[in-house]
Amino acid sequence: MAQINPAISQITPTRTLTYFLLLLLTTTTPILAITNLTALLSSFPDFSSFTSLLASTPSITSDLSNRSALTLLVIPNSYLSSSLDLTRRLSPSSLTDLLRYHILLQYLSSSDLHQLPPAGALITTLFQTTGRASSNFGSVNITRNPVTNAITISSPSPFSSSNATVLSLIKTLPYNVSIISVNSLLVPYGFDLMASETRPTLGLNITKALLDGRSFFVAASLLSASGVVQEFEADEGGAGITLFVPTDSAFSDLSETDVSLQSLPADKKADVLKFHVLHSYYPLGSLESIVNPVQPTLATEDMGAGSFTLNISRVNGSVAIDSGIVLASVTQTVFDQNPVAIFGVSKVLLPKEIFGRNPVLTSKPGNSDMGNALPPAVALSPESSPKMLSSAPGVREEIKSGVGGLQRFSTLPLLCALVVWYCI
């Protein structure tokens, strides 16, 4: 009979799990390494200006809370100084989008960069996930010159003039975070960095436009009382805004139910109002043929990527807007002049993040119209069915590296429980 190796005979289920846990703990990167990029850059004074820009855009931190790997492109002070005056003129949301374009959603090591194929590689950025980038212009194309080994990062659009050259690899935390310095600020194709400086503001009084529409007195009152209308008007520059404004009858229908906006605290009420606004200008024709049906709202920018989104599609010849709770339709165009579009909608858009997926929409006593019915489900055609985009359309996965340690980290509580069970 063959002898059993003494080392193997000593392996028990408890020891196996313990070794596995220790291995897992030593090969994962803490969540803070992903979300607190400013802390990672704090030890590099040559990037202090870029670090300050990141610190001024706190919503990026929430965008990264569920990410397990990224590459951050940073610009040294000497190269960024000529662009700082322009960044100061951008609205906070436009500046945030510009910085999102410098966060690649993939870990790239030095060997990854120097093994680029001749055609280059298309890498998704955090800006692409907002839905505000046309086509795949929220991605970057990374190429390497086979003669000089110079690595260039640019927009995938052949008409873009924005590009940057990689200077050096600053820091890596395998296989989660990589920080690379480049010699220029990158601007997505179609993103007008000069917009807020050169384009005259429309100067639209949104409240007056709603009052002139004669069916939006309640919305005008709410916007004025909350103070968010001033924020909307300040965002008229840059990419513009699109407002979905419930009609007075929509608010009347809501008042007949147990859902009350007035009972919400002021900050939640403001979130509901921001939930009705897209931070991009979309005329009606663009809404009818929108490329990315899941659209972030102004509330998304405050609360984090993936939250407070609207699903826009075309149903029975009309533009339909699904909040996750109610399905509204665009009933009229109130105002449309670039960079502002205002549309009347048939229902108050209730975000599921505040009201839950199945709010109580029962009628108050004496009202028999609403009953206990929830908003009817609408069967969407295959052409209009919403699809979440997990990456830029047509992205080629030609650079592959590492494992996402953070996604595995969630299994630790279960493994710890198993260890305790085996030891008892």
mmCIF file with all atom_site columns, C-alpha atoms in Angstrom, residues 117-285:
data_model
loop_
_atom_site.group_PDB
_atom_site.id
_atom_site.type_symbol
_atom_site.label_atom_id
_atom_site.label_alt_id
_atom_site.label_comp_id
_atom_site.label_asym_id
_atom_site.label_entity_id
_atom_site.label_seq_id
_atom_site.pdbx_PDB_ins_code
_atom_site.Cartn_x
_atom_site.Cartn_y
_atom_site.Cartn_z
_atom_site.occupancy
_atom_site.B_iso_or_equiv
_atom_site.pdbx_formal_charge
_atom_site.auth_seq_id
_atom_site.auth_comp_id
_atom_site.auth_asym_id
_atom_site.auth_atom_id
_atom_site.pdbx_PDB_model_num
ATOM 1   C CA . PRO A 1 117 ? -1.572  45.472 -30.434 1.00 0.00 ? 117 PRO A CA 1
ATOM 2   C CA . PRO A 1 118 ? -0.771  47.547 -33.543 1.00 0.00 ? 118 PRO A CA 1
ATOM 3   C CA . ALA A 1 119 ? -4.391  48.660 -33.884 1.00 0.00 ? 119 ALA A CA 1
ATOM 4   C CA . GLY A 1 120 ? -4.448  49.909 -30.295 1.00 0.00 ? 120 GLY A CA 1
ATOM 5   C CA . ALA A 1 121 ? -7.136  49.246 -27.707 1.00 0.00 ? 121 ALA A CA 1
ATOM 6   C CA . LEU A 1 122 ? -10.437 50.949 -26.926 1.00 0.00 ? 122 LEU A CA 1
ATOM 7   C CA . ILE A 1 123 ? -10.945 51.409 -23.176 1.00 0.00 ? 123 ILE A CA 1
ATOM 8   C CA . THR A 1 124 ? -14.155 52.529 -21.462 1.00 0.00 ? 124 THR A CA 1
ATOM 9   C CA . THR A 1 125 ? -13.993 55.556 -19.166 1.00 0.00 ? 125 THR A CA 1
ATOM 10  C CA . LEU A 1 126 ? -16.226 56.544 -16.275 1.00 0.00 ? 126 LEU A CA 1
ATOM 11  C CA . PHE A 1 127 ? -17.699 59.282 -18.490 1.00 0.00 ? 127 PHE A CA 1
ATOM 12  C CA . GLN A 1 128 ? -19.070 56.675 -20.916 1.00 0.00 ? 128 GLN A CA 1
ATOM 13  C CA . THR A 1 129 ? -21.199 55.184 -18.112 1.00 0.00 ? 129 THR A CA 1
ATOM 14  C CA . THR A 1 130 ? -23.122 58.455 -17.623 1.00 0.00 ? 130 THR A CA 1
ATOM 15  C CA . GLY A 1 131 ? -24.952 58.037 -20.942 1.00 0.00 ? 131 GLY A CA 1
ATOM 16  C CA . ARG A 1 132 ? -24.018 61.589 -21.958 1.00 0.00 ? 132 ARG A CA 1
ATOM 17  C CA . ALA A 1 133 ? -21.372 60.490 -24.452 1.00 0.00 ? 133 ALA A CA 1
ATOM 18  C CA . SER A 1 134 ? -22.445 60.012 -28.055 1.00 0.00 ? 134 SER A CA 1
ATOM 19  C CA . SER A 1 135 ? -21.729 56.556 -29.488 1.00 0.00 ? 135 SER A CA 1
ATOM 20  C CA . ASN A 1 136 ? -18.448 55.333 -27.957 1.00 0.00 ? 136 ASN A CA 1
ATOM 21  C CA . PHE A 1 137 ? -16.907 58.784 -27.654 1.00 0.00 ? 137 PHE A CA 1
ATOM 22  C CA . GLY A 1 138 ? -16.814 58.365 -23.878 1.00 0.00 ? 138 GLY A CA 1
ATOM 23  C CA . SER A 1 139 ? -14.001 55.856 -24.409 1.00 0.00 ? 139 SER A CA 1
ATOM 24  C CA . VAL A 1 140 ? -10.328 56.401 -25.217 1.00 0.00 ? 140 VAL A CA 1
ATOM 25  C CA . ASN A 1 141 ? -8.141  54.755 -27.801 1.00 0.00 ? 141 ASN A CA 1
ATOM 26  C CA . ILE A 1 142 ? -4.635  53.810 -26.600 1.00 0.00 ? 142 ILE A CA 1
ATOM 27  C CA . THR A 1 143 ? -1.959  53.188 -29.214 1.00 0.00 ? 143 THR A CA 1
ATOM 28  C CA . ARG A 1 144 ? 1.793   52.486 -29.131 1.00 0.00 ? 144 ARG A CA 1
ATOM 29  C CA . ASN A 1 145 ? 4.320   53.602 -31.706 1.00 0.00 ? 145 ASN A CA 1
ATOM 30  C CA . PRO A 1 146 ? 6.325   50.434 -32.495 1.00 0.00 ? 146 PRO A CA 1
ATOM 31  C CA . VAL A 1 147 ? 9.423   52.485 -33.398 1.00 0.00 ? 147 VAL A CA 1
ATOM 32  C CA . THR A 1 148 ? 9.617   54.950 -30.495 1.00 0.00 ? 148 THR A CA 1
ATOM 33  C CA . ASN A 1 149 ? 7.440   52.993 -28.021 1.00 0.00 ? 149 ASN A CA 1
ATOM 34  C CA . ALA A 1 150 ? 5.587   56.265 -27.334 1.00 0.00 ? 150 ALA A CA 1
ATOM 35  C CA . ILE A 1 151 ? 2.069   55.612 -26.030 1.00 0.00 ? 151 ILE A CA 1
ATOM 36  C CA . THR A 1 152 ? -0.733  57.952 -27.069 1.00 0.00 ? 152 THR A CA 1
ATOM 37  C CA . ILE A 1 153 ? -4.231  58.280 -25.604 1.00 0.00 ? 153 ILE A CA 1
ATOM 38  C CA . SER A 1 154 ? -6.942  59.929 -27.695 1.00 0.00 ? 154 SER A CA 1
ATOM 39  C CA . SER A 1 155 ? -10.642 59.998 -28.523 1.00 0.00 ? 155 SER A CA 1
ATOM 40  C CA . PRO A 1 156 ? -11.861 57.213 -30.839 1.00 0.00 ? 156 PRO A CA 1
ATOM 41  C CA . SER A 1 157 ? -13.305 59.888 -33.131 1.00 0.00 ? 157 SER A CA 1
ATOM 42  C CA . PRO A 1 158 ? -11.097 60.524 -36.191 1.00 0.00 ? 158 PRO A CA 1
ATOM 43  C CA . PHE A 1 159 ? -12.116 64.198 -36.003 1.00 0.00 ? 159 PHE A CA 1
ATOM 44  C CA . SER A 1 160 ? -10.943 64.793 -32.428 1.00 0.00 ? 160 SER A CA 1
ATOM 45  C CA . SER A 1 161 ? -7.919  67.001 -31.836 1.00 0.00 ? 161 SER A CA 1
ATOM 46  C CA . SER A 1 162 ? -7.552  66.041 -28.184 1.00 0.00 ? 162 SER A CA 1
ATOM 47  C CA . ASN A 1 163 ? -4.805  63.586 -27.329 1.00 0.00 ? 163 ASN A CA 1
ATOM 48  C CA . ALA A 1 164 ? -2.133  63.009 -24.711 1.00 0.00 ? 164 ALA A CA 1
ATOM 49  C CA . THR A 1 165 ? 1.163   61.165 -24.475 1.00 0.00 ? 165 THR A CA 1
ATOM 50  C CA . VAL A 1 166 ? 1.952   58.892 -21.539 1.00 0.00 ? 166 VAL A CA 1
ATOM 51  C CA . LEU A 1 167 ? 4.843   60.281 -19.477 1.00 0.00 ? 167 LEU A CA 1
ATOM 52  C CA . SER A 1 168 ? 5.300   57.608 -16.818 1.00 0.00 ? 168 SER A CA 1
ATOM 53  C CA . LEU A 1 169 ? 3.643   55.062 -14.581 1.00 0.00 ? 169 LEU A CA 1
ATOM 54  C CA . ILE A 1 170 ? 3.307   56.733 -11.162 1.00 0.00 ? 170 ILE A CA 1
ATOM 55  C CA . LYS A 1 171 ? 1.832   54.057 -8.917  1.00 0.00 ? 171 LYS A CA 1
ATOM 56  C CA . THR A 1 172 ? 0.172   50.648 -9.064  1.00 0.00 ? 172 THR A CA 1
ATOM 57  C CA . LEU A 1 173 ? -1.835  48.636 -6.553  1.00 0.00 ? 173 LEU A CA 1
ATOM 58  C CA . PRO A 1 174 ? -2.171  45.328 -8.400  1.00 0.00 ? 174 PRO A CA 1
ATOM 59  C CA . TYR A 1 175 ? -4.667  44.531 -9.670  1.00 0.00 ? 175 TYR A CA 1
ATOM 60  C CA . ASN A 1 176 ? -6.975  47.341 -8.721  1.00 0.00 ? 176 ASN A CA 1
ATOM 61  C CA . VAL A 1 177 ? -5.463  50.785 -9.190  1.00 0.00 ? 177 VAL A CA 1
ATOM 62  C CA . SER A 1 178 ? -2.951  52.149 -11.665 1.00 0.00 ? 178 SER A CA 1
ATOM 63  C CA . ILE A 1 179 ? -1.966  55.834 -11.856 1.00 0.00 ? 179 ILE A CA 1
ATOM 64  C CA . ILE A 1 180 ? -0.399  57.086 -15.094 1.00 0.00 ? 180 ILE A CA 1
ATOM 65  C CA . SER A 1 181 ? 0.821   60.610 -15.838 1.00 0.00 ? 181 SER A CA 1
ATOM 66  C CA . VAL A 1 182 ? 0.052   62.172 -19.224 1.00 0.00 ? 182 VAL A CA 1
ATOM 67  C CA . ASN A 1 183 ? 1.094   65.472 -20.755 1.00 0.00 ? 183 ASN A CA 1
ATOM 68  C CA . SER A 1 184 ? -2.305  66.982 -21.516 1.00 0.00 ? 184 SER A CA 1
ATOM 69  C CA . LEU A 1 185 ? -5.885  67.271 -20.351 1.00 0.00 ? 185 LEU A CA 1
ATOM 70  C CA . LEU A 1 186 ? -8.105  64.980 -22.434 1.00 0.00 ? 186 LEU A CA 1
ATOM 71  C CA . VAL A 1 187 ? -11.419 66.292 -23.755 1.00 0.00 ? 187 VAL A CA 1
ATOM 72  C CA . PRO A 1 188 ? -14.130 63.913 -25.062 1.00 0.00 ? 188 PRO A CA 1
ATOM 73  C CA . TYR A 1 189 ? -15.199 64.455 -28.656 1.00 0.00 ? 189 TYR A CA 1
ATOM 74  C CA . GLY A 1 190 ? -18.292 66.671 -28.731 1.00 0.00 ? 190 GLY A CA 1
ATOM 75  C CA . PHE A 1 191 ? -17.551 68.095 -25.273 1.00 0.00 ? 191 PHE A CA 1
ATOM 76  C CA . ASP A 1 192 ? -17.157 71.857 -25.640 1.00 0.00 ? 192 ASP A CA 1
ATOM 77  C CA . LEU A 1 193 ? -14.565 72.955 -23.095 1.00 0.00 ? 193 LEU A CA 1
ATOM 78  C CA . MET A 1 194 ? -15.080 76.562 -24.153 1.00 0.00 ? 194 MET A CA 1
ATOM 79  C CA . ALA A 1 195 ? -18.882 76.421 -24.008 1.00 0.00 ? 195 ALA A CA 1
ATOM 80  C CA . SER A 1 196 ? -19.425 78.196 -20.707 1.00 0.00 ? 196 SER A CA 1
ATOM 81  C CA . GLU A 1 197 ? -16.885 80.882 -21.690 1.00 0.00 ? 197 GLU A CA 1
ATOM 82  C CA . THR A 1 198 ? -17.863 81.682 -25.265 1.00 0.00 ? 198 THR A CA 1
ATOM 83  C CA . ARG A 1 199 ? -21.532 80.786 -25.667 1.00 0.00 ? 199 ARG A CA 1
ATOM 84  C CA . PRO A 1 200 ? -23.877 83.507 -24.393 1.00 0.00 ? 200 PRO A CA 1
ATOM 85  C CA . THR A 1 201 ? -26.246 82.252 -21.746 1.00 0.00 ? 201 THR A CA 1
ATOM 86  C CA . LEU A 1 202 ? -29.847 81.870 -22.817 1.00 0.00 ? 202 LEU A CA 1
ATOM 87  C CA . GLY A 1 203 ? -31.021 83.666 -19.702 1.00 0.00 ? 203 GLY A CA 1
ATOM 88  C CA . LEU A 1 204 ? -34.272 81.709 -19.660 1.00 0.00 ? 204 LEU A CA 1
ATOM 89  C CA . ASN A 1 205 ? -36.543 82.285 -16.674 1.00 0.00 ? 205 ASN A CA 1
ATOM 90  C CA . ILE A 1 206 ? -37.785 78.719 -16.233 1.00 0.00 ? 206 ILE A CA 1
ATOM 91  C CA . THR A 1 207 ? -40.537 79.653 -13.779 1.00 0.00 ? 207 THR A CA 1
ATOM 92  C CA . LYS A 1 208 ? -41.948 82.252 -16.186 1.00 0.00 ? 208 LYS A CA 1
ATOM 93  C CA . ALA A 1 209 ? -41.776 79.777 -19.085 1.00 0.00 ? 209 ALA A CA 1
ATOM 94  C CA . LEU A 1 210 ? -43.848 77.300 -17.049 1.00 0.00 ? 210 LEU A CA 1
ATOM 95  C CA . LEU A 1 211 ? -46.391 79.924 -16.035 1.00 0.00 ? 211 LEU A CA 1
ATOM 96  C CA . ASP A 1 212 ? -46.721 80.970 -19.669 1.00 0.00 ? 212 ASP A CA 1
ATOM 97  C CA . GLY A 1 213 ? -47.465 77.311 -20.487 1.00 0.00 ? 213 GLY A CA 1
ATOM 98  C CA . ARG A 1 214 ? -50.660 77.646 -18.357 1.00 0.00 ? 214 ARG A CA 1
ATOM 99  C CA . SER A 1 215 ? -50.698 73.994 -17.280 1.00 0.00 ? 215 SER A CA 1
ATOM 100 C CA . PHE A 1 216 ? -47.733 73.988 -14.903 1.00 0.00 ? 216 PHE A CA 1
ATOM 101 C CA . PHE A 1 217 ? -48.633 76.298 -12.021 1.00 0.00 ? 217 PHE A CA 1
ATOM 102 C CA . VAL A 1 218 ? -47.974 73.646 -9.347  1.00 0.00 ? 218 VAL A CA 1
ATOM 103 C CA . ALA A 1 219 ? -44.571 72.737 -10.791 1.00 0.00 ? 219 ALA A CA 1
ATOM 104 C CA . ALA A 1 220 ? -43.582 76.403 -11.080 1.00 0.00 ? 220 ALA A CA 1
ATOM 105 C CA . SER A 1 221 ? -44.535 76.950 -7.436  1.00 0.00 ? 221 SER A CA 1
ATOM 106 C CA . LEU A 1 222 ? -42.583 73.900 -6.232  1.00 0.00 ? 222 LEU A CA 1
ATOM 107 C CA . LEU A 1 223 ? -39.481 74.817 -8.213  1.00 0.00 ? 223 LEU A CA 1
ATOM 108 C CA . SER A 1 224 ? -39.548 78.400 -6.986  1.00 0.00 ? 224 SER A CA 1
ATOM 109 C CA . ALA A 1 225 ? -40.118 77.460 -3.341  1.00 0.00 ? 225 ALA A CA 1
ATOM 110 C CA . SER A 1 226 ? -37.379 74.798 -3.314  1.00 0.00 ? 226 SER A CA 1
ATOM 111 C CA . GLY A 1 227 ? -34.705 77.031 -4.816  1.00 0.00 ? 227 GLY A CA 1
ATOM 112 C CA . VAL A 1 228 ? -33.549 74.356 -7.271  1.00 0.00 ? 228 VAL A CA 1
ATOM 113 C CA . VAL A 1 229 ? -34.809 76.402 -10.216 1.00 0.00 ? 229 VAL A CA 1
ATOM 114 C CA . GLN A 1 230 ? -31.782 78.679 -9.764  1.00 0.00 ? 230 GLN A CA 1
ATOM 115 C CA . GLU A 1 231 ? -29.526 75.630 -10.041 1.00 0.00 ? 231 GLU A CA 1
ATOM 116 C CA . PHE A 1 232 ? -31.312 74.554 -13.221 1.00 0.00 ? 232 PHE A CA 1
ATOM 117 C CA . GLU A 1 233 ? -30.883 78.003 -14.764 1.00 0.00 ? 233 GLU A CA 1
ATOM 118 C CA . ALA A 1 234 ? -27.185 78.011 -13.828 1.00 0.00 ? 234 ALA A CA 1
ATOM 119 C CA . ASP A 1 235 ? -26.789 74.748 -15.766 1.00 0.00 ? 235 ASP A CA 1
ATOM 120 C CA . GLU A 1 236 ? -28.225 76.170 -19.000 1.00 0.00 ? 236 GLU A CA 1
ATOM 121 C CA . GLY A 1 237 ? -24.679 76.511 -20.379 1.00 0.00 ? 237 GLY A CA 1
ATOM 122 C CA . GLY A 1 238 ? -22.351 73.695 -21.380 1.00 0.00 ? 238 GLY A CA 1
ATOM 123 C CA . ALA A 1 239 ? -24.236 70.543 -22.346 1.00 0.00 ? 239 ALA A CA 1
ATOM 124 C CA . GLY A 1 240 ? -27.589 72.198 -21.531 1.00 0.00 ? 240 GLY A CA 1
ATOM 125 C CA . ILE A 1 241 ? -30.573 70.687 -19.698 1.00 0.00 ? 241 ILE A CA 1
ATOM 126 C CA . THR A 1 242 ? -33.832 68.890 -20.463 1.00 0.00 ? 242 THR A CA 1
ATOM 127 C CA . LEU A 1 243 ? -36.741 69.230 -18.014 1.00 0.00 ? 243 LEU A CA 1
ATOM 128 C CA . PHE A 1 244 ? -39.715 66.886 -17.716 1.00 0.00 ? 244 PHE A CA 1
ATOM 129 C CA . VAL A 1 245 ? -42.405 68.927 -15.964 1.00 0.00 ? 245 VAL A CA 1
ATOM 130 C CA . PRO A 1 246 ? -45.592 67.243 -14.658 1.00 0.00 ? 246 PRO A CA 1
ATOM 131 C CA . THR A 1 247 ? -48.814 68.997 -15.586 1.00 0.00 ? 247 THR A CA 1
ATOM 132 C CA . ASP A 1 248 ? -51.169 70.360 -12.948 1.00 0.00 ? 248 ASP A CA 1
ATOM 133 C CA . SER A 1 249 ? -53.471 67.391 -13.565 1.00 0.00 ? 249 SER A CA 1
ATOM 134 C CA . ALA A 1 250 ? -50.536 65.027 -12.872 1.00 0.00 ? 250 ALA A CA 1
ATOM 135 C CA . PHE A 1 251 ? -50.058 66.640 -9.467  1.00 0.00 ? 251 PHE A CA 1
ATOM 136 C CA . SER A 1 252 ? -53.814 66.501 -8.920  1.00 0.00 ? 252 SER A CA 1
ATOM 137 C CA . ASP A 1 253 ? -53.797 62.751 -9.583  1.00 0.00 ? 253 ASP A CA 1
ATOM 138 C CA . LEU A 1 254 ? -50.928 62.338 -7.131  1.00 0.00 ? 254 LEU A CA 1
ATOM 139 C CA . SER A 1 255 ? -52.748 64.304 -4.436  1.00 0.00 ? 255 SER A CA 1
ATOM 140 C CA . GLU A 1 256 ? -55.573 61.750 -4.598  1.00 0.00 ? 256 GLU A CA 1
ATOM 141 C CA . THR A 1 257 ? -53.189 59.010 -3.444  1.00 0.00 ? 257 THR A CA 1
ATOM 142 C CA . ASP A 1 258 ? -51.266 58.304 -0.253  1.00 0.00 ? 258 ASP A CA 1
ATOM 143 C CA . VAL A 1 259 ? -48.026 59.548 -1.835  1.00 0.00 ? 259 VAL A CA 1
ATOM 144 C CA . SER A 1 260 ? -47.220 63.045 -0.595  1.00 0.00 ? 260 SER A CA 1
ATOM 145 C CA . LEU A 1 261 ? -44.399 65.225 -1.830  1.00 0.00 ? 261 LEU A CA 1
ATOM 146 C CA . GLN A 1 262 ? -45.119 67.908 0.734   1.00 0.00 ? 262 GLN A CA 1
ATOM 147 C CA . SER A 1 263 ? -44.382 65.545 3.606   1.00 0.00 ? 263 SER A CA 1
ATOM 148 C CA . LEU A 1 264 ? -40.839 64.906 2.368   1.00 0.00 ? 264 LEU A CA 1
ATOM 149 C CA . PRO A 1 265 ? -37.900 66.733 3.983   1.00 0.00 ? 265 PRO A CA 1
ATOM 150 C CA . ALA A 1 266 ? -36.523 69.610 1.915   1.00 0.00 ? 266 ALA A CA 1
ATOM 151 C CA . ASP A 1 267 ? -33.478 67.687 0.636   1.00 0.00 ? 267 ASP A CA 1
ATOM 152 C CA . LYS A 1 268 ? -35.587 64.721 -0.540  1.00 0.00 ? 268 LYS A CA 1
ATOM 153 C CA . LYS A 1 269 ? -38.065 67.054 -2.193  1.00 0.00 ? 269 LYS A CA 1
ATOM 154 C CA . ALA A 1 270 ? -35.172 68.676 -4.049  1.00 0.00 ? 270 ALA A CA 1
ATOM 155 C CA . ASP A 1 271 ? -33.974 65.223 -5.147  1.00 0.00 ? 271 ASP A CA 1
ATOM 156 C CA . VAL A 1 272 ? -37.421 64.465 -6.614  1.00 0.00 ? 272 VAL A CA 1
ATOM 157 C CA . LEU A 1 273 ? -37.365 67.727 -8.569  1.00 0.00 ? 273 LEU A CA 1
ATOM 158 C CA . LYS A 1 274 ? -33.811 67.077 -9.829  1.00 0.00 ? 274 LYS A CA 1
ATOM 159 C CA . PHE A 1 275 ? -34.986 63.608 -10.850 1.00 0.00 ? 275 PHE A CA 1
ATOM 160 C CA . HIS A 1 276 ? -37.062 65.355 -13.537 1.00 0.00 ? 276 HIS A CA 1
ATOM 161 C CA . VAL A 1 277 ? -34.008 66.938 -15.210 1.00 0.00 ? 277 VAL A CA 1
ATOM 162 C CA . LEU A 1 278 ? -31.366 65.547 -17.602 1.00 0.00 ? 278 LEU A CA 1
ATOM 163 C CA . HIS A 1 279 ? -28.033 67.337 -17.730 1.00 0.00 ? 279 HIS A CA 1
ATOM 164 C CA . SER A 1 280 ? -27.998 67.455 -21.528 1.00 0.00 ? 280 SER A CA 1
ATOM 165 C CA . TYR A 1 281 ? -30.093 69.217 -24.138 1.00 0.00 ? 281 TYR A CA 1
ATOM 166 C CA . TYR A 1 282 ? -32.442 66.798 -25.931 1.00 0.00 ? 282 TYR A CA 1
ATOM 167 C CA . PRO A 1 283 ? -34.966 68.166 -28.426 1.00 0.00 ? 283 PRO A CA 1
ATOM 168 C CA . LEU A 1 284 ? -37.978 65.944 -29.026 1.00 0.00 ? 284 LEU A CA 1
ATOM 169 C CA . GLY A 1 285 ? -36.440 64.247 -32.068 1.00 0.00 ? 285 GLY A CA 1
#
